[in-house]
Amino acid sequence: MKRYLYYPGCSLRGTGKAYEESLLAVFKALDIELEELEDWNCCGATAYMSIDEVNAFALAGRNLALAEKKKLDLMAPCSACYLVLNKAQHYIKEYPKVAQTLEHGFKAAGLTYTGAVKVRHPLDILINDIGIEQIKARIKKPLAGLKVAPYYGCQIVRPYATFDQMYYPVSMDKLLRAVGAEVVDYPLKTRCCGGSQKGTLPEVGLSLIHILLKEAGRRNAQVVATICPLCQFNLDAFQEEAGKKYGEVSMPVVYFTQLLGLAFGFSAKELGLERNIVPAKRVLAKFEPAVA
Amino acid sequence: MSEEKPKSPQAGPNGFEPKIVAFFCNWCTYLAADLAGTSRVKYAPNIRVIRTMCSGRVDPQFVLDAFARGADGVLIGGCHPGDCHYQEGNYKTLRRVKMLRRVLREMGIEEDRFRLEWISASEAERLKVVVNDMVEKVRALGPLQGDGTRDSGLGIRGEG
Amino acid sequence: MDARNGDVRIGVFVCDCGSNIAATVDVKAVAEYAAALPGVVVSREYKYMCSDPGQELIRQDIVEHKLNRVVVASCSPLLHEETFRGAVAKGGLNPFCFQMVNIREHDSWVHTDRARATEKAIALLRAAIGRVAFHKPLERKRVPIHPDVLIVGGGIAGIHAALTLANAGKHVYLVEREPTIGGHMAKFDKTFPTLDCAACILTPKMTAVKKHPNITLWTLADVTGVEGYVGNFQVTVTRRPRYIIEDLCVGCLECIEACVYKQAKVPDEFNLGLGKRKPIYISFPQAVPQIPVIDPETCIDFKSGRCKKTCIEACADRHAIDLKQQPQVETVPVGAIILATGYQPFDARKVPNYGYGVYPNVYTSMEVERLINASGPTGGEVVLRDGRKPESIGIIHCVGSRDEKTNKWCSRVCCMYSLKLAHLLKEHTGAEIHNFYIDMRTPGKGYEEFYNKLLEEGVHMIRGRVAEVTDWATTPEEEGKLVMCAEDTLISFVRRVPVDMVVLSVGLVPQDDAQDVRRLFNISCSSEGWFLERHPKLAPVNTFTDGIFIAGACQAPKDIPDAVAQAGAAAAEAMVLIDKGYVEMEPNTAYILEEECSGCKTCITLCPYSAISFLSDKKVAQINEVLCKGCGTCVAACPSGSIMQNLFEDEEIFKEIEGVLVNV
Amino acid sequence: MAVKKMIKYEVERDREFAQWVTGVIGGERIRNCIQCGLCSASCPLAPYMDFTPRRLMHMAREGFKRDVLGSFTIWLCTSCYSCTVECPRKIQVTDIMYALKRRAIEDGAYPKRFPIPVLAGEFAAMIRGKGRVTESWLVVKVFLKASILRLLGMSKLGTQLFLRGRMNMMPDSIRNRKQLQTLLDAVEAHKEVAA
């Protein structure tokens, strides 16, 4: 049985609850043991970088230091967390002076970090450690005929493409096909969702969101699958507003783990599908297990 | 905050600057050093190059003699395996160097003071990295037996 | 004359090389230091030692001061050792009573700290002075040169070099691995900037090669072995079976007509898969030799053995077809070798965002050359894979060039051929054409004028590297088109340009097997994988291995005029060698002091040239001076220290070690 | 329309700034830029920027500090790293954007209508205090500071999120806040040493 350290990150405890719920369900079904990183702190996300870079690395650094003690790979499902943790590691290696500065911090805080932690994404783990066959074996209700647009967003394969191609990632495509879904060719799969732009320049943020949803529709997708809480939030929560401004769109946006979960026979509730603003029921109902 | 890599060599304790004798083969490493020149690649001035036609010409005596006469490090540069201008001279060198390492260890001369590197005619950058790195390491080690007792054990040859 | 007897009178000459050395090294101080060293009679510093006055200075001093040793501290011996040996000889000294010190490439150019650079120069000079005292007069031995020349690669460079040498009466072996000579040029339609048709200027040269009595042409052949040295190479060439006997075939091509495949079914290499051929085929109408070739991969008889063999019937009493033909191995002696192995186009799949191999209407420049070529798969009609005629075309420059992610270099020909293709495509289709370039590079006779002509023709020039080619449509007019997205950097807008056809102007990269070829011929490659010339300016077609020359794009990307010019130069260099009739070997060979040899035979196994033999009567080893290449491996290995090497005597090297280590 | 002066004088160049930008983490290669515009073309936000990333890179290395720090561009960057992975000269454009944001905040040079600095500020403060971020709180605080109106405009969505349990109103926190703060302080103290 595989074991990993689990770094939820702030979003999975807030707007991204459904991601955590579905993720835990799916991993349980695959007998993957997750141990939550004790007393983890916010990774600093992208915002902190604009305030203070080295401190941002320090934030990530504390988590890495805590993780290193456990001698397990550290799984970060949120794209921002995944990137920041990776980036911190990268820069600690690349720039001796960053490392030196952090050393002082670590010493003062009674921490040590040698750079041994491997930061992993659920996609990476499912494809490379568990494998398609294992996943197929768990299917109770294949998602036959469900047309999905796989949306990776930016920070998973960029800039550190560790487990998938940078320009046209396919790991999620493979998983979705494995559970019977039909994956549409979606050229915008790594295009930015606008991140926090919605908050700062609504018209810009909304247009980016709209572009993604519209193209998914144009490719006859019935649902967009995401791997990032911020992407999901933007595409789901602001869909109505974007539609009002740039033309009607109606496209449920779910986490890939929710789709896997359905195929594994979990209920919409267990997978947090009810948390969607744009109801996913319309397209997904037929895959839900019959209420016993 | 500038981050220059590799770190430029700064003078060691009490300004000790290691002397490194380098034996470069005429066809690969010597050319790499020439290329470094024509492309103005900068590296530490601590090495003194002695040209041989092939790294295979480097007699273990040369290395011992260099250490005996005050070298703090010895670097042998040859063609990459398979690229030797004389078919396989560099393999002969490799074999000889392995034996030589043992001797040096017994004489208490640290690993980092003696190095064999394959550097092809086009690898000026690599030459720079190797030289700077070796100078750094040897500088950190300090002078070889700085107490003047160094001649003992190492016979000096070649008095014309 | 030797250090151990008779007095040593050394002259030292330190070169400023203008400011090249003097700026970083205190040459005066160096010269003064040397003046005080034992044996040094005169020590000078001079602006340019390699200049005539510089050399004259050496001559005079030798006479005036009765010098018997000379040391020059200047640039790399690989640049000027011969020059100064000559000067020394002029002064009546043996040229080997001379030692050169490299204080430019190895000192002033690579260091910045003047004090330490000077200290280094002094150390190196001191070593040379110590060493030169042991130098003794040596004679160069002369070896006759075999007059024949091997040329590898039958592209325009190889062809031109072959004809030049053959016309000068030299016999040439031209080896080409494809079924025909002609190389990339044979695939082109027109050539820039004059737009004369490639075939019209190339095919006459190809036939000339075939007809020439002094040229032995081997196609479908690879060089599989090279031995020997300048003037006396032994080259092994393996000729792959064509399954047609060249001497019997008259090139009527009826066999192709008669093949059981009525329709051509096999994707044809020459047209980059845009057209089809039969299992028995000829690459293109003007192929040389005009002899078909059978592809065993696709020929039914090779696969099943049960073919009607209609080709053999058609060949009738000529009996030129031999399905049992075996590879042939030829071994020939040559005096010089010219490598003209060319380049290969960059693989566009390595830039995924341009969608080559994903979107059918994305083409490489090479494919387009075939599309617009009258003898190409479409007879010169430019139609897309779906049969439509393009109304708008985008050409992307620098694909696989000027990019840290692919190749750093500028491929040098793409700007010009992109402009050429723009012109030809406009001519063939009347489409609206957009060239996306980073910098327009048109250095060459008539090139800028050609660019200007294109501007007048109304081709759109957009300065910006394309980020992606996509079928993602954002506006109605983008629907069903390929959209090219780039910043028009001259107006600072990001532009989306919908087109029917995308042309990727792929760069030039070294051949896949460049490294193997390099090893085979014992030459060097630049870090990018191009063959390394001896000197970028002064010896552009020589290599560091005497007798082996390079021509054309195997040395670096270049256009046809430059490739031809270089081929001419290589041919001339080869001729210089041959017409001289002999080579003088560096006298750095090893020799054995019989009285000291213990007869342990250690050295014998070490010599890669089996130059060492054992005299069973005397129980000592002996070195054959002619076979010895002077690597010195045996010298270093001799347990009894009885092997010596001229120019690299133990004493000489020990003195160098002593010299570089003396505290200044 | 108002006439705009389109000439630049050398006095407007801040050489210290140009030097500084090559020194920031990721800025080492900015001088290698060949102005091909690949960064702009691959940037999803470029259409909304006052200066395209390519222009900004050149303005920065030439030292036109005022124009660079006053530009919208740096605030539009969502750090999606397209430019960084595309750049044919391996220039870390995203990192440079970060550095410019920081510099703009330090110099107080950013265009006022952008709440990002506020967001970032609040964000940092909350992390320092609690070690974690409670999005809902953050959003509220930011909008209170930046524009109360926009918050009202969002209230419908707010309720929806709340009803679907996606608005966690209990501010979350780590236990060992002391450690985190010591860490940050120590790093802060030694930063200049590193610089």
mmCIF file of N, CA, C and O in Angstrom, chain C residues 389-449:
data_model
loop_
_atom_site.group_PDB
_atom_site.id
_atom_site.type_symbol
_atom_site.label_atom_id
_atom_site.label_comp_id
_atom_site.label_asym_id
_atom_site.label_seq_id
_atom_site.Cartn_x
_atom_site.Cartn_y
_atom_site.Cartn_z
ATOM 1 N N LYS C 389 -6.606 25.182 -52.861
ATOM 2 C CA LYS C 389 -5.519 26.098 -53.190
ATOM 3 C C LYS C 389 -5.471 27.141 -52.078
ATOM 4 O O LYS C 389 -6.508 27.725 -51.741
ATOM 5 N N PRO C 390 -4.304 27.354 -51.438
ATOM 6 C CA PRO C 390 -4.247 28.318 -50.334
ATOM 7 C C PRO C 390 -4.453 29.753 -50.802
ATOM 8 O O PRO C 390 -3.948 30.133 -51.850
ATOM 9 N N GLU C 391 -5.263 30.513 -50.032
ATOM 10 C CA GLU C 391 -5.463 31.929 -50.363
ATOM 11 C C GLU C 391 -4.650 32.825 -49.448
ATOM 12 O O GLU C 391 -4.437 34.004 -49.744
ATOM 13 N N SER C 392 -4.258 32.268 -48.328
ATOM 14 C CA SER C 392 -3.377 33.035 -47.433
ATOM 15 C C SER C 392 -2.351 32.073 -46.836
ATOM 16 O O SER C 392 -2.684 30.951 -46.487
ATOM 17 N N ILE C 393 -1.105 32.540 -46.789
ATOM 18 C CA ILE C 393 -0.001 31.683 -46.346
ATOM 19 C C ILE C 393 0.854 32.438 -45.341
ATOM 20 O O ILE C 393 1.098 33.635 -45.507
ATOM 21 N N GLY C 394 1.253 31.746 -44.279
ATOM 22 C CA GLY C 394 2.169 32.343 -43.305
ATOM 23 C C GLY C 394 3.484 31.582 -43.292
ATOM 24 O O GLY C 394 3.488 30.350 -43.294
ATOM 25 N N ILE C 395 4.583 32.307 -43.341
ATOM 26 C CA ILE C 395 5.912 31.685 -43.312
ATOM 27 C C ILE C 395 6.595 32.070 -42.008
ATOM 28 O O ILE C 395 6.720 33.255 -41.701
ATOM 29 N N ILE C 396 6.987 31.067 -41.221
ATOM 30 C CA ILE C 396 7.646 31.332 -39.937
ATOM 31 C C ILE C 396 9.154 31.140 -40.081
ATOM 32 O O ILE C 396 9.608 30.044 -40.402
ATOM 33 N N HIS C 397 9.914 32.213 -39.858
ATOM 34 C CA HIS C 397 11.379 32.131 -39.927
ATOM 35 C C HIS C 397 11.925 31.510 -38.635
ATOM 36 O O HIS C 397 11.212 31.398 -37.638
ATOM 37 N N CYS C 398 13.212 31.154 -38.683
ATOM 38 C CA CYS C 398 13.940 30.751 -37.474
ATOM 39 C C CYS C 398 13.297 29.574 -36.723
ATOM 40 O O CYS C 398 13.325 29.551 -35.494
ATOM 41 N N VAL C 399 12.705 28.615 -37.422
ATOM 42 C CA VAL C 399 12.183 27.441 -36.724
ATOM 43 C C VAL C 399 13.359 26.493 -36.441
ATOM 44 O O VAL C 399 13.976 25.970 -37.363
ATOM 45 N N GLY C 400 13.683 26.345 -35.155
ATOM 46 C CA GLY C 400 14.840 25.525 -34.795
ATOM 47 C C GLY C 400 16.146 26.289 -34.904
ATOM 48 O O GLY C 400 17.210 25.695 -34.963
ATOM 49 N N SER C 401 16.062 27.610 -34.956
ATOM 50 C CA SER C 401 17.269 28.436 -34.949
ATOM 51 C C SER C 401 17.107 29.542 -33.912
ATOM 52 O O SER C 401 15.994 29.874 -33.535
ATOM 53 N N ARG C 402 18.228 30.112 -33.482
ATOM 54 C CA ARG C 402 18.238 31.244 -32.552
ATOM 55 C C ARG C 402 17.350 30.997 -31.326
ATOM 56 O O ARG C 402 16.618 31.883 -30.882
ATOM 57 N N ASP C 403 17.416 29.779 -30.806
ATOM 58 C CA ASP C 403 16.532 29.429 -29.698
ATOM 59 C C ASP C 403 17.279 28.490 -28.751
ATOM 60 O O ASP C 403 17.704 27.410 -29.163
ATOM 61 N N GLU C 404 17.416 28.916 -27.500
ATOM 62 C CA GLU C 404 18.142 28.108 -26.519
ATOM 63 C C GLU C 404 17.487 26.738 -26.359
ATOM 64 O O GLU C 404 18.137 25.775 -25.957
ATOM 65 N N LYS C 405 16.187 26.632 -26.663
ATOM 66 C CA LYS C 405 15.477 25.370 -26.451
ATOM 67 C C LYS C 405 15.758 24.387 -27.580
ATOM 68 O O LYS C 405 15.539 23.192 -27.428
ATOM 69 N N THR C 406 16.184 24.894 -28.731
ATOM 70 C CA THR C 406 16.487 23.984 -29.848
ATOM 71 C C THR C 406 17.947 24.174 -30.251
ATOM 72 O O THR C 406 18.822 23.481 -29.768
ATOM 73 N N ASN C 407 18.207 25.137 -31.129
ATOM 74 C CA ASN C 407 19.582 25.421 -31.545
ATOM 75 C C ASN C 407 19.865 26.909 -31.414
ATOM 76 O O ASN C 407 19.071 27.730 -31.839
ATOM 77 N N LYS C 408 21.038 27.207 -30.854
ATOM 78 C CA LYS C 408 21.347 28.610 -30.559
ATOM 79 C C LYS C 408 21.721 29.390 -31.805
ATOM 80 O O LYS C 408 21.559 30.600 -31.859
ATOM 81 N N TRP C 409 22.222 28.677 -32.814
ATOM 82 C CA TRP C 409 22.800 29.418 -33.932
ATOM 83 C C TRP C 409 21.757 29.940 -34.902
ATOM 84 O O TRP C 409 20.625 29.472 -34.944
ATOM 85 N N CYS C 410 22.161 30.949 -35.679
ATOM 86 C CA CYS C 410 21.369 31.420 -36.810
ATOM 87 C C CYS C 410 21.737 30.526 -37.991
ATOM 88 O O CYS C 410 22.905 30.320 -38.276
ATOM 89 N N SER C 411 20.731 29.996 -38.673
ATOM 90 C CA SER C 411 21.014 29.030 -39.745
ATOM 91 C C SER C 411 21.387 29.693 -41.067
ATOM 92 O O SER C 411 21.613 29.031 -42.068
ATOM 93 N N ARG C 412 21.380 31.001 -41.061
ATOM 94 C CA ARG C 412 22.049 31.781 -42.104
ATOM 95 C C ARG C 412 21.357 31.806 -43.470
ATOM 96 O O ARG C 412 21.509 32.770 -44.196
ATOM 97 N N VAL C 413 20.636 30.756 -43.828
ATOM 98 C CA VAL C 413 20.015 30.736 -45.162
ATOM 99 C C VAL C 413 18.500 30.948 -45.104
ATOM 100 O O VAL C 413 17.871 31.209 -46.127
ATOM 101 N N CYS C 414 17.919 30.839 -43.922
ATOM 102 C CA CYS C 414 16.455 30.787 -43.828
ATOM 103 C C CYS C 414 15.796 32.086 -44.249
ATOM 104 O O CYS C 414 14.786 32.068 -44.946
ATOM 105 N N CYS C 415 16.372 33.228 -43.848
ATOM 106 C CA CYS C 415 15.763 34.498 -44.251
ATOM 107 C C CYS C 415 15.650 34.544 -45.769
ATOM 108 O O CYS C 415 14.585 34.810 -46.314
ATOM 109 N N MET C 416 16.757 34.222 -46.426
ATOM 110 C CA MET C 416 16.759 34.332 -47.882
ATOM 111 C C MET C 416 15.832 33.311 -48.527
ATOM 112 O O MET C 416 15.059 33.632 -49.417
ATOM 113 N N TYR C 417 15.870 32.051 -48.050
ATOM 114 C CA TYR C 417 15.007 31.067 -48.743
ATOM 115 C C TYR C 417 13.536 31.310 -48.401
ATOM 116 O O TYR C 417 12.650 31.022 -49.189
ATOM 117 N N SER C 418 13.282 31.904 -47.206
ATOM 118 C CA SER C 418 11.895 32.236 -46.876
ATOM 119 C C SER C 418 11.375 33.309 -47.823
ATOM 120 O O SER C 418 10.238 33.235 -48.300
ATOM 121 N N LEU C 419 12.217 34.292 -48.104
ATOM 122 C CA LEU C 419 11.821 35.329 -49.063
ATOM 123 C C LEU C 419 11.596 34.700 -50.436
ATOM 124 O O LEU C 419 10.619 34.983 -51.126
ATOM 125 N N LYS C 420 12.495 33.782 -50.792
ATOM 126 C CA LYS C 420 12.369 33.103 -52.095
ATOM 127 C C LYS C 420 11.037 32.357 -52.156
ATOM 128 O O LYS C 420 10.265 32.522 -53.099
ATOM 129 N N LEU C 421 10.763 31.588 -51.090
ATOM 130 C CA LEU C 421 9.511 30.825 -51.075
ATOM 131 C C LEU C 421 8.314 31.767 -51.112
ATOM 132 O O LEU C 421 7.324 31.517 -51.800
ATOM 133 N N ALA C 422 8.411 32.883 -50.395
ATOM 134 C CA ALA C 422 7.318 33.860 -50.409
ATOM 135 C C ALA C 422 7.040 34.288 -51.845
ATOM 136 O O ALA C 422 5.905 34.264 -52.315
ATOM 137 N N HIS C 423 8.113 34.614 -52.556
ATOM 138 C CA HIS C 423 7.962 35.041 -53.950
ATOM 139 C C HIS C 423 7.341 33.931 -54.800
ATOM 140 O O HIS C 423 6.353 34.141 -55.506
ATOM 141 N N LEU C 424 7.886 32.722 -54.688
ATOM 142 C CA LEU C 424 7.418 31.620 -55.534
ATOM 143 C C LEU C 424 5.972 31.245 -55.202
ATOM 144 O O LEU C 424 5.157 31.016 -56.095
ATOM 145 N N LEU C 425 5.655 31.227 -53.900
ATOM 146 C CA LEU C 425 4.286 30.868 -53.509
ATOM 147 C C LEU C 425 3.295 31.906 -54.034
ATOM 148 O O LEU C 425 2.235 31.576 -54.532
ATOM 149 N N LYS C 426 3.694 33.177 -53.947
ATOM 150 C CA LYS C 426 2.821 34.239 -54.454
ATOM 151 C C LYS C 426 2.614 34.025 -55.953
ATOM 152 O O LYS C 426 1.498 34.051 -56.468
ATOM 153 N N GLU C 427 3.733 33.734 -56.621
ATOM 154 C CA GLU C 427 3.692 33.518 -58.069
ATOM 155 C C GLU C 427 2.778 32.335 -58.410
ATOM 156 O O GLU C 427 1.950 32.409 -59.313
ATOM 157 N N HIS C 428 2.898 31.251 -57.627
ATOM 158 C CA HIS C 428 2.125 30.041 -57.954
ATOM 159 C C HIS C 428 0.668 30.128 -57.536
ATOM 160 O O HIS C 428 -0.189 29.496 -58.142
ATOM 161 N N THR C 429 0.386 30.872 -56.452
ATOM 162 C CA THR C 429 -0.978 30.818 -55.902
ATOM 163 C C THR C 429 -1.665 32.177 -55.866
ATOM 164 O O THR C 429 -2.886 32.242 -55.725
ATOM 165 N N GLY C 430 -0.917 33.249 -55.966
ATOM 166 C CA GLY C 430 -1.516 34.579 -55.830
ATOM 167 C C GLY C 430 -2.026 34.825 -54.416
ATOM 168 O O GLY C 430 -2.750 35.787 -54.150
ATOM 169 N N ALA C 431 -1.663 33.944 -53.484
ATOM 170 C CA ALA C 431 -2.151 34.082 -52.114
ATOM 171 C C ALA C 431 -1.526 35.296 -51.428
ATOM 172 O O ALA C 431 -0.500 35.820 -51.871
ATOM 173 N N GLU C 432 -2.168 35.721 -50.335
ATOM 174 C CA GLU C 432 -1.607 36.779 -49.502
ATOM 175 C C GLU C 432 -0.578 36.127 -48.577
ATOM 176 O O GLU C 432 -0.868 35.115 -47.934
ATOM 177 N N ILE C 433 0.624 36.686 -48.551
ATOM 178 C CA ILE C 433 1.716 36.020 -47.841
ATOM 179 C C ILE C 433 2.235 36.855 -46.675
ATOM 180 O O ILE C 433 2.438 38.061 -46.801
ATOM 181 N N HIS C 434 2.400 36.216 -45.517
ATOM 182 C CA HIS C 434 2.943 36.887 -44.329
ATOM 183 C C HIS C 434 4.235 36.214 -43.919
ATOM 184 O O HIS C 434 4.247 35.011 -43.664
ATOM 185 N N ASN C 435 5.317 36.976 -43.849
ATOM 186 C CA ASN C 435 6.578 36.448 -43.321
ATOM 187 C C ASN C 435 6.755 36.910 -41.884
ATOM 188 O O ASN C 435 6.815 38.114 -41.621
ATOM 189 N N PHE C 436 6.814 35.952 -40.955
ATOM 190 C CA PHE C 436 7.064 36.289 -39.553
ATOM 191 C C PHE C 436 8.551 36.093 -39.279
ATOM 192 O O PHE C 436 9.036 34.963 -39.254
ATOM 193 N N TYR C 437 9.280 37.187 -39.082
ATOM 194 C CA TYR C 437 10.729 37.078 -38.899
ATOM 195 C C TYR C 437 11.123 37.736 -37.580
ATOM 196 O O TYR C 437 10.343 38.491 -37.002
ATOM 197 N N ILE C 438 12.330 37.430 -37.114
ATOM 198 C CA ILE C 438 12.829 38.111 -35.906
ATOM 199 C C ILE C 438 13.735 39.254 -36.338
ATOM 200 O O ILE C 438 13.509 40.406 -36.000
ATOM 201 N N ASP C 439 14.756 38.917 -37.101
ATOM 202 C CA ASP C 439 15.586 39.941 -37.726
ATOM 203 C C ASP C 439 15.790 39.511 -39.160
ATOM 204 O O ASP C 439 16.010 38.335 -39.422
ATOM 205 N N MET C 440 15.719 40.427 -40.100
ATOM 206 C CA MET C 440 15.875 40.070 -41.503
ATOM 207 C C MET C 440 17.352 40.095 -41.849
ATOM 208 O O MET C 440 17.994 41.141 -41.755
ATOM 209 N N ARG C 441 17.903 38.930 -42.162
ATOM 210 C CA ARG C 441 19.351 38.842 -42.403
ATOM 211 C C ARG C 441 19.610 38.524 -43.872
ATOM 212 O O ARG C 441 19.428 37.410 -44.324
ATOM 213 N N THR C 442 20.033 39.547 -44.609
ATOM 214 C CA THR C 442 20.249 39.370 -46.042
ATOM 215 C C THR C 442 21.626 39.880 -46.434
ATOM 216 O O THR C 442 21.749 40.766 -47.274
ATOM 217 N N PRO C 443 22.706 39.352 -45.813
ATOM 218 C CA PRO C 443 24.035 39.794 -46.197
ATOM 219 C C PRO C 443 24.526 38.947 -47.363
ATOM 220 O O PRO C 443 24.590 37.722 -47.271
ATOM 221 N N GLY C 444 24.825 39.557 -48.474
ATOM 222 C CA GLY C 444 25.280 38.782 -49.624
ATOM 223 C C GLY C 444 24.999 39.570 -50.884
ATOM 224 O O GLY C 444 24.157 40.471 -50.895
ATOM 225 N N LYS C 445 25.683 39.210 -51.934
ATOM 226 C CA LYS C 445 25.572 39.955 -53.184
ATOM 227 C C LYS C 445 24.146 39.846 -53.736
ATOM 228 O O LYS C 445 23.663 38.738 -53.973
ATOM 229 N N GLY C 446 23.490 40.955 -53.854
ATOM 230 C CA GLY C 446 22.141 40.968 -54.416
ATOM 231 C C GLY C 446 21.059 40.501 -53.453
ATOM 232 O O GLY C 446 19.896 40.404 -53.835
ATOM 233 N N TYR C 447 21.425 40.233 -52.203
ATOM 234 C CA TYR C 447 20.437 39.702 -51.260
ATOM 235 C C TYR C 447 19.498 40.810 -50.768
ATOM 236 O O TYR C 447 18.280 40.669 -50.797
ATOM 237 N N GLU C 448 20.073 41.917 -50.308
ATOM 238 C CA GLU C 448 19.234 43.012 -49.817
ATOM 239 C C GLU C 448 18.314 43.498 -50.939
ATOM 240 O O GLU C 448 17.139 43.790 -50.714
ATOM 241 N N GLU C 449 18.845 43.519 -52.150
ATOM 242 C CA GLU C 449 18.032 43.937 -53.289
ATOM 243 C C GLU C 449 16.853 42.986 -53.462
ATOM 244 O O GLU C 449 15.732 43.395 -53.779
#
